Amino acid sequence: MNYSHAFHAGNFADVMKHLIVTRLVEYLKKKDAAFRVIDTHAGIGRYDLTGAIAKRSPEWAEGIGKLLQGGMPQKAQVLAEPYLKVIAELNPNDKLETYPGSPLLVRRLFRPQDRLSALELHPEYAERLGKLFEGDVQVRVIHLDGWLSLNAHVPPKEKRGLVLVDPPFEERGEFERLVDGLVKAHGKFATGVYALWYPLKDTRAVHDFISALRDTGIQRMLRAELSIRPASNPPRLHGSGMILVNPPFTLEGELRILLPALAQLLGDPGQGRHKLEWLRGED
């Protein structure tokens, strides 16, 4: 599938992904020491929900649009607050026109000591991302293939951080590259937090991906999935998932609050589902 960020900005998958990323960043901020976020497929960083692309594919209305209408349980609302605050800051006139990609979201959550390495292969996207963060000493935009260069960017000099891998799934073999990239990076930066995003569409591919992850022997892998409708034939995107490696001890409990709330709010009527399980715990 082609999961170009621009066509899907603010949809249900972005909401789930960005809520999890926000919770990870908020946890890393609990210690005074600096940390780094490495975003391997950074995109353009900021998306216009009023532009031609968004109008062609207005998936945001069923994602962040629904979330902003309210209706989340109080405990879930509290956990979502840092994320929703960033959305509000980017849309000061109470009209939803702008949605942040992962680089802009995490940058808005940073303290002065925290840093972002944003990697993007597409030349036009990398140029736009560079202009977005021009003059920002806390952000380094790198025009490189995230898959090929990830191994060279770990461990970060801060020795603390989050590696976000969010590929567009434009080519065959992305699931295999996710596993291979994780193994290589984890071998050099075993204490890092990793967040790997993947689409729920090809159920066989996801099954094989999960099996391959288990076979790596990497410990402390948590699987989180959100489905807004049942799987179908012919297949269409029906959900999204994230693999969290070395997640904070607080995250499992937070996701047990957030995922059911998102399934209820963003799923088709009566069709929303979620999954949360450990692929591997501590041996």
PDB file of C-alpha atoms in Angstrom:
ATOM      1  CA  MET A   1       0.000   0.000   0.000  1.00  0.00           C
ATOM      2  CA  ASN A   2       1.022   3.630  -0.392  1.00  0.00           C
ATOM      3  CA  TYR A   3       0.683   5.346   2.964  1.00  0.00           C
ATOM      4  CA  SER A   4       1.905   8.794   1.974  1.00  0.00           C
ATOM      5  CA  HIS A   5       1.701  11.051   5.010  1.00  0.00           C
ATOM      6  CA  ALA A   6       0.159  13.949   3.083  1.00  0.00           C
ATOM      7  CA  PHE A   7      -2.910  11.978   2.018  1.00  0.00           C
ATOM      8  CA  HIS A   8      -3.637  10.624   5.481  1.00  0.00           C
ATOM      9  CA  ALA A   9      -2.622  13.472   7.810  1.00  0.00           C
ATOM     10  CA  GLY A  10      -4.771  13.560  10.917  1.00  0.00           C
ATOM     11  CA  ASN A  11      -6.622  10.304  10.247  1.00  0.00           C
ATOM     12  CA  PHE A  12      -7.323   7.631  12.879  1.00  0.00           C
ATOM     13  CA  ALA A  13      -3.882   6.073  12.411  1.00  0.00           C
ATOM     14  CA  ASP A  14      -2.145   9.416  12.949  1.00  0.00           C
ATOM     15  CA  VAL A  15      -4.206  10.063  16.072  1.00  0.00           C
ATOM     16  CA  MET A  16      -3.246   6.717  17.574  1.00  0.00           C
ATOM     17  CA  LYS A  17       0.414   7.018  16.559  1.00  0.00           C
ATOM     18  CA  HIS A  18       0.807  10.571  17.776  1.00  0.00           C
ATOM     19  CA  LEU A  19      -0.928   9.948  21.088  1.00  0.00           C
ATOM     20  CA  ILE A  20       1.532   7.109  21.751  1.00  0.00           C
ATOM     21  CA  VAL A  21       4.508   9.223  20.655  1.00  0.00           C
ATOM     22  CA  THR A  22       3.319  12.002  22.957  1.00  0.00           C
ATOM     23  CA  ARG A  23       3.104   9.650  25.926  1.00  0.00           C
ATOM     24  CA  LEU A  24       6.640   8.389  25.186  1.00  0.00           C
ATOM     25  CA  VAL A  25       8.052  11.911  24.981  1.00  0.00           C
ATOM     26  CA  GLU A  26       6.245  12.993  28.128  1.00  0.00           C
ATOM     27  CA  TYR A  27       7.800  10.064  29.985  1.00  0.00           C
ATOM     28  CA  LEU A  28      11.301  10.858  28.714  1.00  0.00           C
ATOM     29  CA  LYS A  29      10.844  14.394  30.036  1.00  0.00           C
ATOM     30  CA  LYS A  30      10.456  13.122  33.599  1.00  0.00           C
ATOM     31  CA  LYS A  31      14.256  13.018  33.931  1.00  0.00           C
ATOM     32  CA  ASP A  32      16.251  16.235  33.667  1.00  0.00           C
ATOM     33  CA  ALA A  33      18.776  14.656  31.299  1.00  0.00           C
ATOM     34  CA  ALA A  34      18.430  15.502  27.611  1.00  0.00           C
ATOM     35  CA  PHE A  35      17.144  12.988  25.092  1.00  0.00           C
ATOM     36  CA  ARG A  36      16.979  12.738  21.306  1.00  0.00           C
ATOM     37  CA  VAL A  37      14.159  11.688  19.004  1.00  0.00           C
ATOM     38  CA  ILE A  38      15.254  10.093  15.720  1.00  0.00           C
ATOM     39  CA  ASP A  39      12.463  10.175  13.128  1.00  0.00           C
ATOM     40  CA  THR A  40      13.480   7.979  10.178  1.00  0.00           C
ATOM     41  CA  HIS A  41      10.657   8.908   7.770  1.00  0.00           C
ATOM     42  CA  ALA A  42       9.921  12.461   8.818  1.00  0.00           C
ATOM     43  CA  GLY A  43       7.777  13.778   5.945  1.00  0.00           C
ATOM     44  CA  ILE A  44       7.204  17.527   5.608  1.00  0.00           C
ATOM     45  CA  GLY A  45       6.369  18.110   9.267  1.00  0.00           C
ATOM     46  CA  ARG A  46       3.246  20.207   8.837  1.00  0.00           C
ATOM     47  CA  TYR A  47       0.082  19.481   6.848  1.00  0.00           C
ATOM     48  CA  ASP A  48      -2.545  21.860   5.496  1.00  0.00           C
ATOM     49  CA  LEU A  49      -5.989  20.337   6.067  1.00  0.00           C
ATOM     50  CA  THR A  50      -7.559  22.933   3.788  1.00  0.00           C
ATOM     51  CA  GLY A  51      -5.325  22.182   0.785  1.00  0.00           C
ATOM     52  CA  ALA A  52      -6.012  20.176  -2.360  1.00  0.00           C
ATOM     53  CA  ILE A  53      -4.524  16.927  -1.082  1.00  0.00           C
ATOM     54  CA  ALA A  54      -6.517  16.994   2.143  1.00  0.00           C
ATOM     55  CA  LYS A  55      -9.689  17.791   0.220  1.00  0.00           C
ATOM     56  CA  ARG A  56      -9.074  14.823  -2.082  1.00  0.00           C
ATOM     57  CA  SER A  57      -8.700  12.553   0.915  1.00  0.00           C
ATOM     58  CA  PRO A  58     -10.312  14.224   3.973  1.00  0.00           C
ATOM     59  CA  GLU A  59      -9.525  11.361   6.340  1.00  0.00           C
ATOM     60  CA  TRP A  60      -8.740  13.826   9.107  1.00  0.00           C
ATOM     61  CA  ALA A  61     -12.470  14.389   9.608  1.00  0.00           C
ATOM     62  CA  GLU A  62     -12.801  10.826  10.870  1.00  0.00           C
ATOM     63  CA  GLY A  63      -9.639  11.102  12.973  1.00  0.00           C
ATOM     64  CA  ILE A  64      -8.547  14.288  14.692  1.00  0.00           C
ATOM     65  CA  GLY A  65     -11.852  15.876  13.659  1.00  0.00           C
ATOM     66  CA  LYS A  66     -13.817  13.353  15.707  1.00  0.00           C
ATOM     67  CA  LEU A  67     -11.387  13.547  18.613  1.00  0.00           C
ATOM     68  CA  LEU A  68     -11.797  17.302  18.881  1.00  0.00           C
ATOM     69  CA  GLN A  69     -15.565  16.919  19.108  1.00  0.00           C
ATOM     70  CA  GLY A  70     -15.074  15.425  22.557  1.00  0.00           C
ATOM     71  CA  GLY A  71     -16.581  12.349  24.084  1.00  0.00           C
ATOM     72  CA  MET A  72     -13.448  10.716  25.479  1.00  0.00           C
ATOM     73  CA  PRO A  73     -13.625   9.405  29.039  1.00  0.00           C
ATOM     74  CA  GLN A  74     -11.986  11.707  31.552  1.00  0.00           C
ATOM     75  CA  LYS A  75      -8.935   9.517  32.181  1.00  0.00           C
ATOM     76  CA  ALA A  76      -8.245   9.234  28.451  1.00  0.00           C
ATOM     77  CA  GLN A  77      -8.776  12.979  28.007  1.00  0.00           C
ATOM     78  CA  VAL A  78      -6.121  13.720  30.625  1.00  0.00           C
ATOM     79  CA  LEU A  79      -3.600  11.461  28.851  1.00  0.00           C
ATOM     80  CA  ALA A  80      -4.406  13.100  25.504  1.00  0.00           C
ATOM     81  CA  GLU A  81      -4.040  16.644  26.839  1.00  0.00           C
ATOM     82  CA  PRO A  82      -0.388  17.310  25.794  1.00  0.00           C
ATOM     83  CA  TYR A  83      -1.195  16.164  22.239  1.00  0.00           C
ATOM     84  CA  LEU A  84      -4.392  18.193  22.079  1.00  0.00           C
ATOM     85  CA  LYS A  85      -2.547  21.243  23.403  1.00  0.00           C
ATOM     86  CA  VAL A  86      -0.169  21.127  20.432  1.00  0.00           C
ATOM     87  CA  ILE A  87      -3.127  20.864  18.036  1.00  0.00           C
ATOM     88  CA  ALA A  88      -4.747  23.871  19.702  1.00  0.00           C
ATOM     89  CA  GLU A  89      -1.540  25.936  19.528  1.00  0.00           C
ATOM     90  CA  LEU A  90      -1.247  25.282  15.797  1.00  0.00           C
ATOM     91  CA  ASN A  91      -4.891  26.232  15.234  1.00  0.00           C
ATOM     92  CA  PRO A  92      -5.382  29.351  17.396  1.00  0.00           C
ATOM     93  CA  ASN A  93      -8.652  30.429  15.782  1.00  0.00           C
ATOM     94  CA  ASP A  94     -10.517  27.288  16.895  1.00  0.00           C
ATOM     95  CA  LYS A  95     -10.726  26.180  13.270  1.00  0.00           C
ATOM     96  CA  LEU A  96      -8.851  23.008  12.401  1.00  0.00           C
ATOM     97  CA  GLU A  97      -6.631  23.877   9.435  1.00  0.00           C
ATOM     98  CA  THR A  98      -3.189  22.525  10.343  1.00  0.00           C
ATOM     99  CA  TYR A  99      -2.036  19.123  11.512  1.00  0.00           C
ATOM    100  CA  PRO A 100       1.484  18.376  12.789  1.00  0.00           C
ATOM    101  CA  GLY A 101       3.563  15.531  11.501  1.00  0.00           C
ATOM    102  CA  SER A 102       5.675  13.664  14.035  1.00  0.00           C
ATOM    103  CA  PRO A 103       8.684  16.039  13.791  1.00  0.00           C
ATOM    104  CA  LEU A 104       6.651  19.143  14.574  1.00  0.00           C
ATOM    105  CA  LEU A 105       4.675  17.379  17.286  1.00  0.00           C
ATOM    106  CA  VAL A 106       7.731  16.225  19.222  1.00  0.00           C
ATOM    107  CA  ARG A 107       9.477  19.563  18.733  1.00  0.00           C
ATOM    108  CA  ARG A 108       6.507  21.322  20.329  1.00  0.00           C
ATOM    109  CA  LEU A 109       6.776  18.967  23.306  1.00  0.00           C
ATOM    110  CA  PHE A 110      10.514  19.487  23.839  1.00  0.00           C
ATOM    111  CA  ARG A 111      12.347  21.206  26.655  1.00  0.00           C
ATOM    112  CA  PRO A 112      15.381  23.402  25.787  1.00  0.00           C
ATOM    113  CA  GLN A 113      17.830  20.499  26.202  1.00  0.00           C
ATOM    114  CA  ASP A 114      16.083  17.973  23.941  1.00  0.00           C
ATOM    115  CA  ARG A 115      16.986  17.328  20.299  1.00  0.00           C
ATOM    116  CA  LEU A 116      15.441  15.940  17.097  1.00  0.00           C
ATOM    117  CA  SER A 117      17.117  14.244  14.142  1.00  0.00           C
ATOM    118  CA  ALA A 118      14.586  14.244  11.287  1.00  0.00           C
ATOM    119  CA  LEU A 119      15.548  12.011   8.360  1.00  0.00           C
ATOM    120  CA  GLU A 120      13.726  12.239   5.027  1.00  0.00           C
ATOM    121  CA  LEU A 121      14.681  10.724   1.666  1.00  0.00           C
ATOM    122  CA  HIS A 122      12.259  12.549  -0.670  1.00  0.00           C
ATOM    123  CA  PRO A 123      14.142  15.698  -1.810  1.00  0.00           C
ATOM    124  CA  GLU A 124      11.091  17.973  -1.924  1.00  0.00           C
ATOM    125  CA  TYR A 125       9.883  16.806   1.485  1.00  0.00           C
ATOM    126  CA  ALA A 126      13.341  17.209   2.992  1.00  0.00           C
ATOM    127  CA  GLU A 127      13.563  20.756   1.607  1.00  0.00           C
ATOM    128  CA  ARG A 128      10.182  21.715   3.039  1.00  0.00           C
ATOM    129  CA  LEU A 129      11.084  20.165   6.378  1.00  0.00           C
ATOM    130  CA  GLY A 130      14.347  22.087   6.418  1.00  0.00           C
ATOM    131  CA  LYS A 131      12.504  25.355   5.845  1.00  0.00           C
ATOM    132  CA  LEU A 132      10.031  24.541   8.616  1.00  0.00           C
ATOM    133  CA  PHE A 133      12.857  24.180  11.141  1.00  0.00           C
ATOM    134  CA  GLU A 134      15.238  26.730   9.659  1.00  0.00           C
ATOM    135  CA  GLY A 135      17.308  28.317  12.418  1.00  0.00           C
ATOM    136  CA  ASP A 136      16.096  25.864  15.070  1.00  0.00           C
ATOM    137  CA  VAL A 137      19.178  24.656  16.919  1.00  0.00           C
ATOM    138  CA  GLN A 138      17.255  21.777  18.504  1.00  0.00           C
ATOM    139  CA  VAL A 139      16.406  20.180  15.168  1.00  0.00           C
ATOM    140  CA  ARG A 140      18.658  18.643  12.548  1.00  0.00           C
ATOM    141  CA  VAL A 141      17.000  17.824   9.216  1.00  0.00           C
ATOM    142  CA  ILE A 142      18.918  15.219   7.221  1.00  0.00           C
ATOM    143  CA  HIS A 143      18.230  14.377   3.571  1.00  0.00           C
ATOM    144  CA  LEU A 144      18.968  10.667   3.781  1.00  0.00           C
ATOM    145  CA  ASP A 145      17.285   7.299   3.454  1.00  0.00           C
ATOM    146  CA  GLY A 146      16.081   6.532   6.977  1.00  0.00           C
ATOM    147  CA  TRP A 147      16.462   2.798   6.460  1.00  0.00           C
ATOM    148  CA  LEU A 148      20.071   3.037   5.310  1.00  0.00           C
ATOM    149  CA  SER A 149      21.194   5.712   7.753  1.00  0.00           C
ATOM    150  CA  LEU A 150      19.420   4.689  10.959  1.00  0.00           C
ATOM    151  CA  ASN A 151      22.269   2.447  12.030  1.00  0.00           C
ATOM    152  CA  ALA A 152      24.693   5.372  11.724  1.00  0.00           C
ATOM    153  CA  HIS A 153      22.596   7.569  14.029  1.00  0.00           C
ATOM    154  CA  VAL A 154      22.449   5.271  17.031  1.00  0.00           C
ATOM    155  CA  PRO A 155      23.299   5.507  19.774  1.00  0.00           C
ATOM    156  CA  PRO A 156      22.666   9.262  20.053  1.00  0.00           C
ATOM    157  CA  LYS A 157      25.218  11.220  22.038  1.00  0.00           C
ATOM    158  CA  GLU A 158      22.567  11.855  24.703  1.00  0.00           C
ATOM    159  CA  LYS A 159      22.375   8.056  25.318  1.00  0.00           C
ATOM    160  CA  ARG A 160      18.629   8.482  25.864  1.00  0.00           C
ATOM    161  CA  GLY A 161      15.993   8.662  23.244  1.00  0.00           C
ATOM    162  CA  LEU A 162      13.160   7.515  21.031  1.00  0.00           C
ATOM    163  CA  VAL A 163      13.558   6.037  17.562  1.00  0.00           C
ATOM    164  CA  LEU A 164      10.363   6.483  15.532  1.00  0.00           C
ATOM    165  CA  VAL A 165      10.098   4.388  12.363  1.00  0.00           C
ATOM    166  CA  ASP A 166       7.042   5.313  10.322  1.00  0.00           C
ATOM    167  CA  PRO A 167       7.571   4.232   6.688  1.00  0.00           C
ATOM    168  CA  PRO A 168       5.071   5.004   3.918  1.00  0.00           C
ATOM    169  CA  PHE A 169       4.783   1.336   2.858  1.00  0.00           C
ATOM    170  CA  GLU A 170       5.198   2.320  -0.793  1.00  0.00           C
ATOM    171  CA  GLU A 171       7.327  -0.703  -1.677  1.00  0.00           C
ATOM    172  CA  ARG A 172       7.227  -4.405  -1.041  1.00  0.00           C
ATOM    173  CA  GLY A 173       9.354  -5.647   1.819  1.00  0.00           C
ATOM    174  CA  GLU A 174       8.650  -2.844   4.308  1.00  0.00           C
ATOM    175  CA  PHE A 175       7.737  -5.321   7.068  1.00  0.00           C
ATOM    176  CA  GLU A 176      11.014  -7.163   6.517  1.00  0.00           C
ATOM    177  CA  ARG A 177      12.910  -3.866   6.596  1.00  0.00           C
ATOM    178  CA  LEU A 178      11.205  -2.949   9.870  1.00  0.00           C
ATOM    179  CA  VAL A 179      12.455  -6.145  11.489  1.00  0.00           C
ATOM    180  CA  ASP A 180      15.944  -5.878   9.999  1.00  0.00           C
ATOM    181  CA  GLY A 181      16.263  -2.201  10.903  1.00  0.00           C
ATOM    182  CA  LEU A 182      15.170  -2.843  14.473  1.00  0.00           C
ATOM    183  CA  VAL A 183      17.649  -5.691  14.934  1.00  0.00           C
ATOM    184  CA  LYS A 184      20.569  -3.629  13.639  1.00  0.00           C
ATOM    185  CA  ALA A 185      19.705  -0.494  15.599  1.00  0.00           C
ATOM    186  CA  HIS A 186      18.906  -2.404  18.799  1.00  0.00           C
ATOM    187  CA  GLY A 187      22.282  -4.107  18.568  1.00  0.00           C
ATOM    188  CA  LYS A 188      23.953  -0.697  18.922  1.00  0.00           C
ATOM    189  CA  PHE A 189      21.381   1.057  21.132  1.00  0.00           C
ATOM    190  CA  ALA A 190      19.732  -1.626  23.235  1.00  0.00           C
ATOM    191  CA  THR A 191      18.450   0.798  25.875  1.00  0.00           C
ATOM    192  CA  GLY A 192      16.615   3.063  23.423  1.00  0.00           C
ATOM    193  CA  VAL A 193      12.855   3.283  23.092  1.00  0.00           C
ATOM    194  CA  TYR A 194      11.640   2.197  19.642  1.00  0.00           C
ATOM    195  CA  ALA A 195       8.225   2.861  18.098  1.00  0.00           C
ATOM    196  CA  LEU A 196       7.520   1.039  14.827  1.00  0.00           C
ATOM    197  CA  TRP A 197       4.312   1.913  12.969  1.00  0.00           C
ATOM    198  CA  TYR A 198       2.571  -0.474  10.568  1.00  0.00           C
ATOM    199  CA  PRO A 199      -0.755  -0.609   8.699  1.00  0.00           C
ATOM    200  CA  LEU A 200      -3.412  -3.265   9.263  1.00  0.00           C
ATOM    201  CA  LYS A 201      -4.484  -4.284   5.794  1.00  0.00           C
ATOM    202  CA  ASP A 202      -2.716  -7.478   4.686  1.00  0.00           C
ATOM    203  CA  THR A 203      -3.442  -9.828   7.601  1.00  0.00           C
ATOM    204  CA  ARG A 204      -0.954 -12.478   6.411  1.00  0.00           C
ATOM    205  CA  ALA A 205       1.852  -9.924   6.170  1.00  0.00           C
ATOM    206  CA  VAL A 206       1.106  -8.668   9.690  1.00  0.00           C
ATOM    207  CA  HIS A 207       1.050 -12.244  11.040  1.00  0.00           C
ATOM    208  CA  ASP A 208       4.450 -12.958   9.488  1.00  0.00           C
ATOM    209  CA  PHE A 209       5.801  -9.635  10.771  1.00  0.00           C
ATOM    210  CA  ILE A 210       4.785 -10.417  14.339  1.00  0.00           C
ATOM    211  CA  SER A 211       6.305 -13.904  14.096  1.00  0.00           C
ATOM    212  CA  ALA A 212       9.554 -12.451  12.781  1.00  0.00           C
ATOM    213  CA  LEU A 213       9.677  -9.950  15.652  1.00  0.00           C
ATOM    214  CA  ARG A 214       9.252 -12.726  18.199  1.00  0.00           C
ATOM    215  CA  ASP A 215      12.053 -14.662  16.541  1.00  0.00           C
ATOM    216  CA  THR A 216      14.521 -11.792  16.988  1.00  0.00           C
ATOM    217  CA  GLY A 217      14.804 -12.532  20.708  1.00  0.00           C
ATOM    218  CA  ILE A 218      14.598  -8.806  21.523  1.00  0.00           C
ATOM    219  CA  GLN A 219      13.031  -8.368  24.943  1.00  0.00           C
ATOM    220  CA  ARG A 220      10.326  -5.983  26.123  1.00  0.00           C
ATOM    221  CA  MET A 221       8.254  -5.654  22.944  1.00  0.00           C
ATOM    222  CA  LEU A 222       4.683  -4.417  23.337  1.00  0.00           C
ATOM    223  CA  ARG A 223       2.156  -4.677  20.488  1.00  0.00           C
ATOM    224  CA  ALA A 224      -0.628  -2.083  20.280  1.00  0.00           C
ATOM    225  CA  GLU A 225      -3.295  -2.118  17.570  1.00  0.00           C
ATOM    226  CA  LEU A 226      -6.415  -0.129  16.772  1.00  0.00           C
ATOM    227  CA  SER A 227      -9.009  -1.321  14.235  1.00  0.00           C
ATOM    228  CA  ILE A 228     -11.856   0.899  13.105  1.00  0.00           C
ATOM    229  CA  ARG A 229     -13.590  -1.777  11.016  1.00  0.00           C
ATOM    230  CA  PRO A 230     -13.244  -5.515  10.338  1.00  0.00           C
ATOM    231  CA  ALA A 231     -10.721  -6.816   7.831  1.00  0.00           C
ATOM    232  CA  SER A 232     -12.231  -7.120   4.340  1.00  0.00           C
ATOM    233  CA  ASN A 233     -11.758  -8.875   1.012  1.00  0.00           C
ATOM    234  CA  PRO A 234     -10.522  -7.241  -1.128  1.00  0.00           C
ATOM    235  CA  PRO A 235      -8.363  -5.768   1.618  1.00  0.00           C
ATOM    236  CA  ARG A 236      -8.507  -2.125   2.629  1.00  0.00           C
ATOM    237  CA  LEU A 237      -6.855  -0.298   5.490  1.00  0.00           C
ATOM    238  CA  HIS A 238      -8.851  -1.235   8.570  1.00  0.00           C
ATOM    239  CA  GLY A 239      -6.484  -0.315  11.366  1.00  0.00           C
ATOM    240  CA  SER A 240      -2.962   0.481  12.435  1.00  0.00           C
ATOM    241  CA  GLY A 241      -0.453  -0.853  14.895  1.00  0.00           C
ATOM    242  CA  MET A 242       2.698   0.051  16.752  1.00  0.00           C
ATOM    243  CA  ILE A 243       5.458  -2.081  18.179  1.00  0.00           C
ATOM    244  CA  LEU A 244       6.986  -0.487  21.263  1.00  0.00           C
ATOM    245  CA  VAL A 245      10.410  -1.726  22.344  1.00  0.00           C
ATOM    246  CA  ASN A 246      11.550  -0.782  25.849  1.00  0.00           C
ATOM    247  CA  PRO A 247       8.321   1.108  26.539  1.00  0.00           C
ATOM    248  CA  PRO A 248       8.101   3.080  29.789  1.00  0.00           C
ATOM    249  CA  PHE A 249       6.604   1.056  32.633  1.00  0.00           C
ATOM    250  CA  THR A 250       3.665   3.483  32.628  1.00  0.00           C
ATOM    251  CA  LEU A 251       2.737   3.003  28.967  1.00  0.00           C
ATOM    252  CA  GLU A 252       0.868  -0.291  29.178  1.00  0.00           C
ATOM    253  CA  GLY A 253      -1.545   1.132  31.745  1.00  0.00           C
ATOM    254  CA  GLU A 254      -2.003   4.312  29.720  1.00  0.00           C
ATOM    255  CA  LEU A 255      -2.785   2.336  26.559  1.00  0.00           C
ATOM    256  CA  ARG A 256      -5.360   0.271  28.424  1.00  0.00           C
ATOM    257  CA  ILE A 257      -7.159   3.568  28.914  1.00  0.00           C
ATOM    258  CA  LEU A 258      -6.493   5.201  25.533  1.00  0.00           C
ATOM    259  CA  LEU A 259      -7.002   2.333  23.076  1.00  0.00           C
ATOM    260  CA  PRO A 260     -10.561   1.397  24.130  1.00  0.00           C
ATOM    261  CA  ALA A 261     -11.506   5.072  24.087  1.00  0.00           C
ATOM    262  CA  LEU A 262     -10.127   5.496  20.559  1.00  0.00           C
ATOM    263  CA  ALA A 263     -11.819   2.313  19.339  1.00  0.00           C
ATOM    264  CA  GLN A 264     -15.142   3.596  20.625  1.00  0.00           C
ATOM    265  CA  LEU A 265     -14.713   7.134  19.326  1.00  0.00           C
ATOM    266  CA  LEU A 266     -12.991   6.578  15.954  1.00  0.00           C
ATOM    267  CA  GLY A 267     -14.292   3.155  14.938  1.00  0.00           C
ATOM    268  CA  ASP A 268     -17.257   2.577  12.674  1.00  0.00           C
ATOM    269  CA  PRO A 269     -20.415   2.196  14.825  1.00  0.00           C
ATOM    270  CA  GLY A 270     -19.940  -0.928  16.935  1.00  0.00           C
ATOM    271  CA  GLN A 271     -16.888  -2.012  14.915  1.00  0.00           C
ATOM    272  CA  GLY A 272     -13.944  -0.455  16.771  1.00  0.00           C
ATOM    273  CA  ARG A 273     -11.500  -2.920  18.334  1.00  0.00           C
ATOM    274  CA  HIS A 274      -8.099  -2.795  19.975  1.00  0.00           C
ATOM    275  CA  LYS A 275      -5.318  -5.188  20.924  1.00  0.00           C
ATOM    276  CA  LEU A 276      -2.561  -4.839  23.497  1.00  0.00           C
ATOM    277  CA  GLU A 277      -0.150  -7.666  24.193  1.00  0.00           C
ATOM    278  CA  TRP A 278       3.467  -8.371  25.024  1.00  0.00           C
ATOM    279  CA  LEU A 279       5.331 -10.129  22.219  1.00  0.00           C
ATOM    280  CA  ARG A 280       8.239 -10.647  24.575  1.00  0.00           C
ATOM    281  CA  GLY A 281       8.675  -9.577  28.159  1.00  0.00           C
ATOM    282  CA  GLU A 282      11.786  -9.818  30.300  1.00  0.00           C
ATOM    283  CA  ASP A 283      13.521 -13.190  29.969  1.00  0.00           C
TER     284      ASP A 283
END
